[in-house]
mmCIF file of C-alpha atoms and ligand atoms in Angstrom:
data_model
loop_
_atom_site.group_PDB
_atom_site.id
_atom_site.type_symbol
_atom_site.label_atom_id
_atom_site.label_comp_id
_atom_site.label_asym_id
_atom_site.label_seq_id
_atom_site.Cartn_x
_atom_site.Cartn_y
_atom_site.Cartn_z
ATOM 1 C CA MET A 779 -41.854 20.712 103.159
ATOM 2 C CA ILE A 780 -39.590 19.638 100.265
ATOM 3 C CA ASP A 781 -37.762 22.969 100.428
ATOM 4 C CA GLU A 782 -37.101 22.506 104.138
ATOM 5 C CA ILE A 783 -35.693 18.992 103.551
ATOM 6 C CA LEU A 784 -33.429 20.243 100.775
ATOM 7 C CA GLU A 785 -32.167 23.178 102.819
ATOM 8 C CA ARG A 786 -31.364 20.807 105.669
ATOM 9 C CA ALA A 787 -29.533 18.422 103.327
ATOM 10 C CA LEU A 788 -27.427 21.236 101.876
ATOM 11 C CA ALA A 789 -26.639 22.503 105.369
ATOM 12 C CA GLY A 790 -25.225 19.082 106.230
ATOM 13 C CA GLY A 791 -28.226 17.916 108.279
ATOM 14 C CA THR A 792 -29.503 14.355 108.553
ATOM 15 C CA LEU A 793 -32.268 13.029 106.317
ATOM 16 C CA THR A 794 -34.806 10.652 107.864
ATOM 17 C CA ASP A 795 -36.535 7.825 106.039
ATOM 18 C CA ASP A 796 -39.663 10.017 105.938
ATOM 19 C CA ASP A 797 -37.637 12.761 104.235
ATOM 20 C CA LEU A 798 -36.304 10.309 101.641
ATOM 21 C CA THR A 799 -39.830 8.998 101.042
ATOM 22 C CA ALA A 800 -41.178 12.531 100.555
ATOM 23 C CA LEU A 801 -38.421 13.310 98.027
ATOM 24 C CA LEU A 802 -38.961 10.072 96.103
ATOM 25 C CA GLU A 803 -42.736 10.413 96.046
ATOM 26 C CA THR A 804 -43.072 14.009 94.942
ATOM 27 C CA HIS A 805 -44.387 14.608 91.419
ATOM 28 C CA ASP A 806 -44.739 18.344 91.822
ATOM 29 C CA ARG A 807 -42.801 20.098 89.044
ATOM 30 C CA GLY A 808 -41.511 22.874 91.278
ATOM 31 C CA ALA A 809 -40.416 20.396 93.954
ATOM 32 C CA LEU A 810 -38.679 18.207 91.379
ATOM 33 C CA ALA A 811 -36.816 21.199 89.934
ATOM 34 C CA ALA A 812 -35.735 22.177 93.469
ATOM 35 C CA LEU A 813 -34.586 18.598 94.192
ATOM 36 C CA TYR A 814 -32.451 18.400 91.040
ATOM 37 C CA ALA A 815 -31.017 21.881 91.691
ATOM 38 C CA ALA A 816 -30.064 20.965 95.260
ATOM 39 C CA ALA A 817 -28.446 17.715 94.112
ATOM 40 C CA TYR A 818 -26.547 19.660 91.436
ATOM 41 C CA GLN A 819 -25.296 22.076 94.073
ATOM 42 C CA MET A 820 -24.130 19.140 96.196
ATOM 43 C CA LYS A 821 -22.377 17.689 93.144
ATOM 44 C CA LEU A 822 -20.556 20.983 92.413
ATOM 45 C CA ARG A 823 -19.498 21.196 96.037
ATOM 46 C CA HIS A 824 -18.078 17.672 96.292
ATOM 47 C CA VAL A 825 -17.099 16.442 92.815
ATOM 48 C CA GLY A 826 -17.236 19.509 90.536
ATOM 49 C CA ASN A 827 -18.772 19.909 87.080
ATOM 50 C CA GLN A 828 -16.413 17.773 85.042
ATOM 51 C CA VAL A 829 -17.790 14.633 83.443
ATOM 52 C CA HIS A 830 -15.611 11.535 83.717
ATOM 53 C CA LEU A 831 -15.770 9.006 80.912
ATOM 54 C CA ARG A 832 -15.361 5.255 80.832
ATOM 55 C CA GLY A 833 -15.233 3.677 77.387
ATOM 56 C CA LEU A 834 -17.694 0.794 77.707
ATOM 57 C CA ILE A 835 -16.614 -2.491 76.119
ATOM 58 C CA GLU A 836 -19.382 -5.084 76.199
ATOM 59 C CA ILE A 837 -17.054 -8.052 75.893
ATOM 60 C CA SER A 838 -19.526 -10.943 75.753
ATOM 61 C CA ASN A 839 -23.199 -11.789 76.137
ATOM 62 C CA LEU A 840 -22.504 -15.362 77.268
ATOM 63 C CA CYS A 841 -24.037 -15.659 80.707
ATOM 64 C CA THR A 842 -24.495 -18.542 83.111
ATOM 65 C CA LYS A 843 -27.215 -16.688 85.017
ATOM 66 C CA ASN A 844 -30.881 -16.252 84.418
ATOM 67 C CA CYS A 845 -32.029 -12.970 85.988
ATOM 68 C CA PHE A 846 -35.754 -12.630 85.234
ATOM 69 C CA TYR A 847 -35.439 -9.117 83.761
ATOM 70 C CA CYS A 848 -32.364 -9.353 81.527
ATOM 71 C CA GLY A 849 -32.443 -9.783 77.764
ATOM 72 C CA ILE A 850 -29.169 -11.748 77.645
ATOM 73 C CA ARG A 851 -30.147 -14.220 80.378
ATOM 74 C CA ARG A 852 -28.962 -17.776 79.745
ATOM 75 C CA ASP A 853 -32.337 -19.143 78.668
ATOM 76 C CA ASN A 854 -33.120 -16.490 76.053
ATOM 77 C CA SER A 855 -32.547 -18.664 72.993
ATOM 78 C CA HIS A 856 -33.306 -15.785 70.592
ATOM 79 C CA VAL A 857 -30.000 -14.105 71.380
ATOM 80 C CA LYS A 858 -27.051 -14.666 69.065
ATOM 81 C CA ARG A 859 -24.192 -15.230 71.476
ATOM 82 C CA PHE A 860 -20.765 -13.658 71.049
ATOM 83 C CA ALA A 861 -17.485 -13.279 72.890
ATOM 84 C CA MET A 862 -14.985 -10.676 71.728
ATOM 85 C CA SER A 863 -11.471 -11.927 71.088
ATOM 86 C CA LYS A 864 -8.498 -10.532 72.957
ATOM 87 C CA ALA A 865 -7.449 -8.608 69.847
ATOM 88 C CA GLU A 866 -10.912 -7.044 69.539
ATOM 89 C CA ILE A 867 -10.996 -5.978 73.198
ATOM 90 C CA LEU A 868 -7.510 -4.491 72.932
ATOM 91 C CA ALA A 869 -8.472 -2.622 69.752
ATOM 92 C CA ALA A 870 -11.423 -1.085 71.627
ATOM 93 C CA ALA A 871 -9.175 -0.174 74.566
ATOM 94 C CA ARG A 872 -6.698 1.457 72.170
ATOM 95 C CA LEU A 873 -9.567 3.459 70.689
ATOM 96 C CA ALA A 874 -10.506 4.648 74.198
ATOM 97 C CA GLU A 875 -6.899 5.751 74.658
ATOM 98 C CA GLU A 876 -6.909 7.479 71.257
ATOM 99 C CA PHE A 877 -10.169 9.271 72.194
ATOM 100 C CA ARG A 878 -8.500 10.302 75.504
ATOM 101 C CA TYR A 879 -11.326 8.747 77.556
ATOM 102 C CA GLY A 880 -8.926 7.962 80.419
ATOM 103 C CA SER A 881 -10.490 4.654 81.374
ATOM 104 C CA VAL A 882 -12.490 1.672 80.174
ATOM 105 C CA VAL A 883 -15.126 -0.659 81.594
ATOM 106 C CA LEU A 884 -15.104 -4.320 80.626
ATOM 107 C CA GLN A 885 -18.661 -5.546 81.071
ATOM 108 C CA GLY A 886 -20.299 -8.838 80.232
ATOM 109 C CA GLY A 887 -22.443 -11.767 81.224
ATOM 110 C CA GLU A 888 -21.307 -13.726 84.252
ATOM 111 C CA ARG A 889 -18.939 -16.657 83.794
ATOM 112 C CA ASN A 890 -16.752 -18.265 86.422
ATOM 113 C CA ASP A 891 -14.950 -20.983 84.440
ATOM 114 C CA PRO A 892 -11.145 -21.042 84.755
ATOM 115 C CA GLY A 893 -10.695 -20.276 81.046
ATOM 116 C CA MET A 894 -12.653 -17.052 81.414
ATOM 117 C CA VAL A 895 -10.815 -16.031 84.592
ATOM 118 C CA ASP A 896 -7.447 -16.572 82.856
ATOM 119 C CA PHE A 897 -8.639 -14.759 79.734
ATOM 120 C CA ILE A 898 -9.625 -11.623 81.677
ATOM 121 C CA GLU A 899 -6.348 -11.678 83.594
ATOM 122 C CA ASP A 900 -4.423 -11.862 80.346
ATOM 123 C CA VAL A 901 -6.477 -9.080 78.730
ATOM 124 C CA LEU A 902 -5.941 -6.848 81.787
ATOM 125 C CA HIS A 903 -2.177 -7.300 81.596
ATOM 126 C CA GLU A 904 -2.228 -6.260 77.957
ATOM 127 C CA ILE A 905 -4.509 -3.254 78.504
ATOM 128 C CA LYS A 906 -1.991 -2.089 81.075
ATOM 129 C CA GLU A 907 0.691 -2.240 78.377
ATOM 130 C CA ILE A 908 -1.119 0.428 76.325
ATOM 131 C CA ASP A 909 0.733 3.720 76.536
ATOM 132 C CA GLY A 910 2.502 2.802 79.776
ATOM 133 C CA GLY A 911 -0.640 1.944 81.733
ATOM 134 C CA ALA A 912 -2.484 5.135 80.784
ATOM 135 C CA LEU A 913 -5.965 3.628 81.016
ATOM 136 C CA GLY A 914 -7.873 3.068 84.255
ATOM 137 C CA VAL A 915 -9.878 -0.174 84.223
ATOM 138 C CA THR A 916 -13.279 -0.907 85.761
ATOM 139 C CA LEU A 917 -14.731 -4.411 85.613
ATOM 140 C CA SER A 918 -18.391 -5.426 85.658
ATOM 141 C CA LEU A 919 -18.326 -9.190 85.296
ATOM 142 C CA GLY A 920 -20.609 -10.346 88.073
ATOM 143 C CA GLU A 921 -20.040 -12.487 91.143
ATOM 144 C CA GLN A 922 -16.601 -14.077 91.435
ATOM 145 C CA THR A 923 -14.508 -15.535 94.252
ATOM 146 C CA LEU A 924 -12.214 -13.386 96.376
ATOM 147 C CA GLU A 925 -9.291 -15.147 94.718
ATOM 148 C CA THR A 926 -10.488 -14.193 91.232
ATOM 149 C CA TYR A 927 -11.115 -10.599 92.304
ATOM 150 C CA ARG A 928 -7.584 -10.529 93.723
ATOM 151 C CA ARG A 929 -6.040 -11.903 90.545
ATOM 152 C CA TRP A 930 -7.831 -9.355 88.378
ATOM 153 C CA TYR A 931 -6.854 -6.536 90.747
ATOM 154 C CA ALA A 932 -3.227 -7.639 90.607
ATOM 155 C CA ALA A 933 -3.479 -7.679 86.801
ATOM 156 C CA GLY A 934 -4.525 -4.011 86.728
ATOM 157 C CA ALA A 935 -8.261 -3.557 87.357
ATOM 158 C CA HIS A 936 -8.978 -1.109 90.175
ATOM 159 C CA ARG A 937 -12.729 -0.432 90.103
ATOM 160 C CA TYR A 938 -15.598 -2.930 90.026
ATOM 161 C CA LEU A 939 -19.323 -2.462 89.478
ATOM 162 C CA LEU A 940 -21.673 -5.041 90.945
ATOM 163 C CA ARG A 941 -25.233 -3.879 91.341
ATOM 164 C CA ILE A 942 -27.140 -5.438 94.195
ATOM 165 C CA GLU A 943 -30.126 -4.903 91.820
ATOM 166 C CA ALA A 944 -32.611 -4.756 94.732
ATOM 167 C CA SER A 945 -31.322 -4.409 98.303
ATOM 168 C CA ASN A 946 -34.453 -5.862 99.897
ATOM 169 C CA PRO A 947 -33.800 -9.636 99.895
ATOM 170 C CA GLU A 948 -37.511 -10.364 99.379
ATOM 171 C CA LEU A 949 -37.670 -8.194 96.282
ATOM 172 C CA TYR A 950 -34.363 -9.662 95.075
ATOM 173 C CA ALA A 951 -35.896 -13.150 95.360
ATOM 174 C CA LYS A 952 -38.846 -12.137 93.168
ATOM 175 C CA LEU A 953 -36.519 -10.933 90.408
ATOM 176 C CA HIS A 954 -34.195 -13.927 90.301
ATOM 177 C CA PRO A 955 -34.469 -17.717 90.105
ATOM 178 C CA SER A 956 -34.079 -19.585 93.388
ATOM 179 C CA ASP A 957 -30.468 -20.579 92.661
ATOM 180 C CA HIS A 958 -29.404 -16.906 92.550
ATOM 181 C CA SER A 959 -28.462 -15.870 96.046
ATOM 182 C CA TYR A 960 -28.765 -12.413 97.600
ATOM 183 C CA SER A 961 -26.258 -13.314 100.308
ATOM 184 C CA VAL A 962 -23.677 -14.534 97.770
ATOM 185 C CA ARG A 963 -24.018 -11.218 95.924
ATOM 186 C CA LEU A 964 -23.591 -9.295 99.156
ATOM 187 C CA GLU A 965 -20.545 -11.400 100.022
ATOM 188 C CA ALA A 966 -19.110 -10.621 96.582
ATOM 189 C CA LEU A 967 -19.461 -6.895 97.308
ATOM 190 C CA ARG A 968 -17.570 -7.379 100.580
ATOM 191 C CA ALA A 969 -14.894 -9.458 98.811
ATOM 192 C CA LEU A 970 -14.381 -6.649 96.288
ATOM 193 C CA ARG A 971 -13.713 -4.208 99.096
ATOM 194 C CA GLU A 972 -11.313 -6.674 100.694
ATOM 195 C CA ALA A 973 -9.445 -7.121 97.414
ATOM 196 C CA GLY A 974 -8.815 -3.356 97.319
ATOM 197 C CA TYR A 975 -11.177 -2.163 94.568
ATOM 198 C CA GLN A 976 -13.151 1.037 94.437
ATOM 199 C CA VAL A 977 -16.536 -0.598 94.774
ATOM 200 C CA GLY A 978 -19.643 0.385 92.873
ATOM 201 C CA THR A 979 -23.144 -0.918 93.304
ATOM 202 C CA GLY A 980 -26.639 0.114 92.304
ATOM 203 C CA VAL A 981 -30.199 -0.954 91.678
ATOM 204 C CA MET A 982 -32.881 -0.722 89.056
ATOM 205 C CA SER A 983 -35.751 1.646 89.830
ATOM 206 C CA GLY A 984 -39.349 1.321 88.651
ATOM 207 C CA LEU A 985 -39.349 -2.489 88.900
ATOM 208 C CA PRO A 986 -42.464 -4.623 89.229
ATOM 209 C CA TYR A 987 -43.266 -5.243 92.931
ATOM 210 C CA GLN A 988 -41.004 -2.339 94.009
ATOM 211 C CA THR A 989 -42.301 0.150 96.598
ATOM 212 C CA THR A 990 -40.924 3.493 97.785
ATOM 213 C CA ALA A 991 -39.883 1.717 100.994
ATOM 214 C CA ASP A 992 -37.710 -0.594 98.848
ATOM 215 C CA LEU A 993 -36.010 2.415 97.246
ATOM 216 C CA VAL A 994 -35.400 4.013 100.647
ATOM 217 C CA HIS A 995 -33.894 0.683 101.696
ATOM 218 C CA ASP A 996 -31.630 0.853 98.609
ATOM 219 C CA LEU A 997 -30.413 4.325 99.581
ATOM 220 C CA ARG A 998 -29.650 3.180 103.131
ATOM 221 C CA PHE A 999 -27.897 0.125 101.704
ATOM 222 C CA PHE A 1000 -25.569 2.378 99.651
ATOM 223 C CA GLN A 1001 -24.844 4.396 102.788
ATOM 224 C CA GLU A 1002 -24.203 1.378 105.009
ATOM 225 C CA LEU A 1003 -21.944 -0.314 102.486
ATOM 226 C CA ASP A 1004 -20.103 3.017 102.165
ATOM 227 C CA VAL A 1005 -19.704 2.504 98.415
ATOM 228 C CA ASP A 1006 -17.450 4.582 96.183
ATOM 229 C CA MET A 1007 -19.509 4.498 93.003
ATOM 230 C CA ILE A 1008 -23.128 4.150 91.989
ATOM 231 C CA GLY A 1009 -24.402 2.789 88.681
ATOM 232 C CA MET A 1010 -28.163 2.590 88.669
ATOM 233 C CA GLY A 1011 -30.960 3.188 86.248
ATOM 234 C CA PRO A 1012 -34.588 2.631 85.487
ATOM 235 C CA TYR A 1013 -35.820 -0.870 84.699
ATOM 236 C CA LEU A 1014 -36.755 -1.253 81.031
ATOM 237 C CA VAL A 1015 -38.800 -4.111 79.695
ATOM 238 C CA HIS A 1016 -37.506 -6.897 77.479
ATOM 239 C CA HIS A 1017 -40.425 -8.997 76.274
ATOM 240 C CA GLU A 1018 -38.403 -12.203 75.892
ATOM 241 C CA THR A 1019 -37.810 -12.352 79.650
ATOM 242 C CA PRO A 1020 -40.016 -13.847 82.381
ATOM 243 C CA LEU A 1021 -40.537 -10.425 83.981
ATOM 244 C CA GLY A 1022 -41.301 -8.826 80.629
ATOM 245 C CA LYS A 1023 -43.859 -11.524 79.850
ATOM 246 C CA ARG A 1024 -45.507 -11.347 83.255
ATOM 247 C CA PHE A 1025 -45.621 -7.516 83.414
ATOM 248 C CA PRO A 1026 -45.590 -6.425 79.754
ATOM 249 C CA GLU A 1027 -46.759 -2.926 80.655
ATOM 250 C CA CYS A 1028 -44.416 -2.309 83.575
ATOM 251 C CA GLY A 1029 -41.902 0.309 82.575
ATOM 252 C CA SER A 1030 -43.936 1.439 79.555
ATOM 253 C CA ASP A 1031 -44.661 4.840 81.135
ATOM 254 C CA ARG A 1032 -41.398 6.355 79.968
ATOM 255 C CA ALA A 1033 -41.884 9.698 81.719
ATOM 256 C CA ALA A 1034 -42.505 7.939 85.048
ATOM 257 C CA GLN A 1035 -39.470 5.656 84.608
ATOM 258 C CA LEU A 1036 -37.268 8.637 83.750
ATOM 259 C CA GLU A 1037 -38.574 10.581 86.735
ATOM 260 C CA ILE A 1038 -37.889 7.854 89.276
ATOM 261 C CA GLY A 1039 -34.432 7.244 87.746
ATOM 262 C CA LEU A 1040 -33.558 10.946 88.088
ATOM 263 C CA LYS A 1041 -34.989 11.185 91.593
ATOM 264 C CA MET A 1042 -32.857 8.239 92.725
ATOM 265 C CA ILE A 1043 -29.727 9.929 91.329
ATOM 266 C CA ALA A 1044 -30.585 13.228 93.014
ATOM 267 C CA VAL A 1045 -31.370 11.746 96.428
ATOM 268 C CA THR A 1046 -28.258 9.535 96.249
ATOM 269 C CA ARG A 1047 -26.121 12.626 95.580
ATOM 270 C CA LEU A 1048 -27.683 14.435 98.549
ATOM 271 C CA LEU A 1049 -26.969 11.458 100.814
ATOM 272 C CA LEU A 1050 -23.591 10.187 99.594
ATOM 273 C CA LYS A 1051 -22.113 13.525 98.453
ATOM 274 C CA ASP A 1052 -18.652 12.654 97.057
ATOM 275 C CA VAL A 1053 -19.204 9.316 95.282
ATOM 276 C CA ASN A 1054 -19.076 8.842 91.512
ATOM 277 C CA ILE A 1055 -22.573 8.409 90.055
ATOM 278 C CA ALA A 1056 -23.135 7.243 86.485
ATOM 279 C CA SER A 1057 -25.754 8.712 84.197
ATOM 280 C CA THR A 1058 -26.638 5.418 82.543
ATOM 281 C CA THR A 1059 -27.702 4.452 79.040
ATOM 282 C CA ALA A 1060 -31.120 3.415 80.381
ATOM 283 C CA LEU A 1061 -31.885 7.115 81.004
ATOM 284 C CA GLN A 1062 -30.987 7.906 77.409
ATOM 285 C CA ALA A 1063 -33.296 5.113 76.273
ATOM 286 C CA LEU A 1064 -36.191 6.976 77.900
ATOM 287 C CA ALA A 1065 -35.469 10.454 76.524
ATOM 288 C CA PRO A 1066 -32.961 11.731 73.951
ATOM 289 C CA ASP A 1067 -31.559 14.092 76.600
ATOM 290 C CA GLY A 1068 -31.836 11.546 79.435
ATOM 291 C CA ARG A 1069 -28.097 11.379 80.085
ATOM 292 C CA GLU A 1070 -27.772 15.169 80.322
ATOM 293 C CA ARG A 1071 -30.710 15.234 82.705
ATOM 294 C CA GLY A 1072 -28.903 12.621 84.785
ATOM 295 C CA LEU A 1073 -25.874 14.929 84.973
ATOM 296 C CA LEU A 1074 -28.111 17.831 85.985
ATOM 297 C CA ALA A 1075 -29.662 15.672 88.716
ATOM 298 C CA GLY A 1076 -26.255 14.922 90.274
ATOM 299 C CA ALA A 1077 -24.477 12.274 88.155
ATOM 300 C CA ASN A 1078 -20.849 12.883 87.077
ATOM 301 C CA VAL A 1079 -19.868 9.813 85.003
ATOM 302 C CA ILE A 1080 -20.869 8.683 81.499
ATOM 303 C CA MET A 1081 -19.958 5.365 79.911
ATOM 304 C CA PRO A 1082 -19.972 5.805 76.113
ATOM 305 C CA ASN A 1083 -19.896 2.575 74.172
ATOM 306 C CA ILE A 1084 -16.511 2.028 72.542
ATOM 307 C CA GLY A 1085 -16.954 -1.526 71.286
ATOM 308 C CA ASP A 1086 -17.620 -2.631 67.726
ATOM 309 C CA PRO A 1087 -21.273 -1.970 66.681
ATOM 310 C CA VAL A 1088 -21.286 -5.464 65.106
ATOM 311 C CA TYR A 1089 -21.840 -6.891 68.593
ATOM 312 C CA ARG A 1090 -24.197 -4.203 69.873
ATOM 313 C CA LYS A 1091 -27.369 -6.002 68.715
ATOM 314 C CA GLY A 1092 -26.355 -9.032 70.758
ATOM 315 C CA TYR A 1093 -26.185 -6.982 73.949
ATOM 316 C CA LEU A 1094 -29.752 -5.806 74.263
ATOM 317 C CA LEU A 1095 -30.478 -6.024 77.983
ATOM 318 C CA TYR A 1096 -33.775 -4.266 77.274
ATOM 319 C CA GLU A 1097 -35.602 -3.148 74.144
ATOM 320 C CA ASN A 1098 -34.822 0.109 72.272
ATOM 321 C CA LYS A 1099 -31.340 0.385 73.774
ATOM 322 C CA PRO A 1100 -29.874 3.566 72.239
ATOM 323 C CA GLY A 1101 -26.702 3.762 70.163
ATOM 324 C CA SER A 1102 -27.122 0.171 68.958
ATOM 325 C CA ASP A 1103 -25.937 0.965 65.463
ATOM 326 C CA GLU A 1104 -23.700 3.992 66.055
ATOM 327 C CA ASN A 1105 -19.951 3.670 65.830
ATOM 328 C CA ALA A 1106 -17.690 4.858 68.640
ATOM 329 C CA ALA A 1107 -16.748 8.108 66.855
ATOM 330 C CA ALA A 1108 -20.409 9.073 66.328
ATOM 331 C CA ILE A 1109 -21.119 8.295 69.975
ATOM 332 C CA ARG A 1110 -18.216 10.509 71.051
ATOM 333 C CA ALA A 1111 -19.384 13.426 68.886
ATOM 334 C CA GLY A 1112 -22.929 13.174 70.318
ATOM 335 C CA LEU A 1113 -21.553 13.041 73.817
ATOM 336 C CA GLU A 1114 -19.420 16.155 73.393
ATOM 337 C CA ARG A 1115 -22.452 18.076 72.139
ATOM 338 C CA ALA A 1116 -24.593 16.803 75.001
ATOM 339 C CA VAL A 1117 -22.094 17.713 77.714
ATOM 340 C CA ALA A 1118 -21.412 21.157 76.215
ATOM 341 C CA SER A 1119 -25.175 21.834 75.979
ATOM 342 C CA ILE A 1120 -25.442 21.864 79.777
ATOM 343 C CA GLY A 1121 -22.288 23.923 80.326
ATOM 344 C CA GLU A 1122 -20.127 21.082 81.634
ATOM 345 C CA THR A 1123 -16.775 19.853 80.366
ATOM 346 C CA ILE A 1124 -15.278 16.410 79.853
ATOM 347 C CA ALA A 1125 -12.279 15.439 81.973
ATOM 348 C CA TYR A 1126 -10.270 13.861 79.163
ATOM 349 C CA THR A 1127 -7.325 11.522 79.910
ATOM 350 C CA ASP A 1128 -8.325 11.341 83.558
ATOM 351 C CA TRP A 1129 -8.975 8.060 85.368
ATOM 352 C CA GLY A 1130 -11.722 9.863 87.260
ATOM 353 C CA ASP A 1131 -11.378 7.869 90.466
ATOM 354 C CA SER A 1132 -14.042 8.224 93.101
ATOM 355 C CA PRO A 1133 -13.203 11.143 95.422
ATOM 356 C CA HIS A 1134 -14.988 9.185 98.133
ATOM 357 C CA PHE A 1135 -12.470 6.353 97.848
ATOM 358 C CA ALA A 1136 -9.559 8.734 98.463
ATOM 359 C CA ALA A 1137 -11.450 10.471 101.265
ATOM 360 C CA ARG A 1138 -12.263 7.146 102.959
ATOM 361 C CA ARG A 1139 -8.649 6.104 102.845
ATOM 362 C CA HIS A 1140 -7.449 9.415 104.281
ATOM 363 C CA GLY A 1141 -10.367 9.876 106.693
ATOM 364 C CA VAL A 1142 -11.514 13.253 105.305
ATOM 365 C CA GLU A 1143 -14.517 14.572 103.366
ATOM 366 C CA THR A 1144 -13.828 15.761 99.811
ATOM 367 C CA ARG A 1145 -14.936 19.219 98.739
ATOM 368 C CA VAL A 1146 -13.957 21.031 95.596
ATOM 369 C CA ASP A 1147 -15.564 24.396 96.339
ATOM 370 C CA ASP A 1148 -13.451 25.396 99.359
HETATM 371 N N1 SAM B 85 -23.532 -9.685 84.336
HETATM 372 C C1 SAM B 85 -23.036 -8.653 85.176
HETATM 373 C C2 SAM B 85 -23.976 -8.387 86.316
HETATM 374 O O1 SAM B 85 -25.143 -8.730 86.217
HETATM 375 O O2 SAM B 85 -23.521 -7.817 87.327
HETATM 376 C C3 SAM B 85 -22.776 -7.348 84.427
HETATM 377 C C4 SAM B 85 -23.540 -7.103 83.185
HETATM 378 S S1 SAM B 85 -25.284 -6.836 83.440
HETATM 379 C C5 SAM B 85 -25.893 -6.869 81.798
HETATM 380 C C6 SAM B 85 -25.298 -5.100 83.853
HETATM 381 C C7 SAM B 85 -26.586 -4.554 84.445
HETATM 382 O O3 SAM B 85 -27.618 -4.540 83.470
HETATM 383 C C8 SAM B 85 -27.190 -5.348 85.571
HETATM 384 O O4 SAM B 85 -26.564 -5.070 86.795
HETATM 385 C C9 SAM B 85 -28.664 -4.932 85.529
HETATM 386 O O5 SAM B 85 -28.979 -4.004 86.561
HETATM 387 C C10 SAM B 85 -28.798 -4.240 84.161
HETATM 388 N N2 SAM B 85 -29.984 -4.720 83.468
HETATM 389 C C11 SAM B 85 -30.235 -5.977 83.057
HETATM 390 N N3 SAM B 85 -31.478 -6.065 82.519
HETATM 391 C C12 SAM B 85 -32.019 -4.821 82.598
HETATM 392 C C13 SAM B 85 -33.280 -4.267 82.233
HETATM 393 N N4 SAM B 85 -34.245 -5.019 81.677
HETATM 394 N N5 SAM B 85 -33.496 -2.944 82.476
HETATM 395 C C14 SAM B 85 -32.532 -2.176 83.019
HETATM 396 N N6 SAM B 85 -31.322 -2.648 83.388
HETATM 397 C C15 SAM B 85 -31.066 -3.949 83.191
HETATM 398 FE FE1 SF4 B 86 -26.396 -12.286 83.281
HETATM 399 FE FE2 SF4 B 86 -25.893 -9.873 84.362
HETATM 400 FE FE3 SF4 B 86 -27.993 -10.288 82.695
HETATM 401 FE FE4 SF4 B 86 -28.059 -11.341 85.156
HETATM 402 S S1 SF4 B 86 -28.007 -9.134 84.629
HETATM 403 S S2 SF4 B 86 -28.624 -12.392 83.245
HETATM 404 S S3 SF4 B 86 -25.900 -11.878 85.431
HETATM 405 S S4 SF4 B 86 -25.854 -10.421 82.181
#
């Protein structure tokens, strides 16, 4: 049955919700290998075997929000808060340029105060000064107004990652306090599209309360929103969070969390074909070769940390986050080995824009194997 579904997907056929459920629920080793191989074939066909890099700069762990699962949520008083200075962010961006990463991601806790909005705008202008605007810039700074998104776009950012976290509003409500709004988040995703960004979203898999039907809903959500990029990964527990305290064991079966994370990548690749999909750090937290396995299951983007390790300990979204004490050069060396070990190459100095974004604008499907 799994083989028939995969053959149909590769032949360009439609996948039903029952098909998606069967793929997500299989634990059979042979079926899983076939799923990852089919997703890899789809990846080669539509985006090729080059890995695109984004140097990840975790600019600040100050956050006005209180998501129940996140280690840097506002009410976690055990976290030492930090905010990188402009000079520190620019030094990290220059390092990304020196390493020929091609682009950077500025990620941080959510803040909407005017000082923060101005600060990011200013930083973006200066990043664009580096080597004549050589670096592409992705932002991941939470929900903002359309006006803010427009200002940051005008200042040089062109991609934005905003995970919906859980596309089923009922599940979303269980994972967030009542003043966090699913519809505001959805509106923010629409505003990003309107402002002209390549838009990325994603979810966590293996969450408490989450069913296979929720994950199928997530996949349909990605399709309906017609997103350009996906950044998703398994949920990992942080015991100083409400969710971690309530479900201390959820997420402790590392093999199961890795499996569902890889299955979501593979099925997303089969469905969305030419989008960029990140192989996230959370996969690496579950297995030393987790990121490579993400690439082999259909992902084509990696976001190596390029910031100063001094701040890394303050940005623990979940426990045992890898690379917390490695410097950027050590991370780069490990990454080169990892990518080479699976026979892929790194697309250095490339912005690595989503082929889907270009295809959507020109009304054609992208293929690289024609
Ligand atoms: N504050 C911004 C936001 O929430 O969109 C961006 C930074 S936030 C730390 C980036 C992502 O971390 C979130 O979208 C969430 O999915 C992920 N995250 C937070 N806590 C996590 C956990 N315990 N396990 C796995 N991922 C987690
Ligand atoms: Fe803040 Fe993002 Fe963490 Fe939510 S997930 S608490 S918005 S940093």
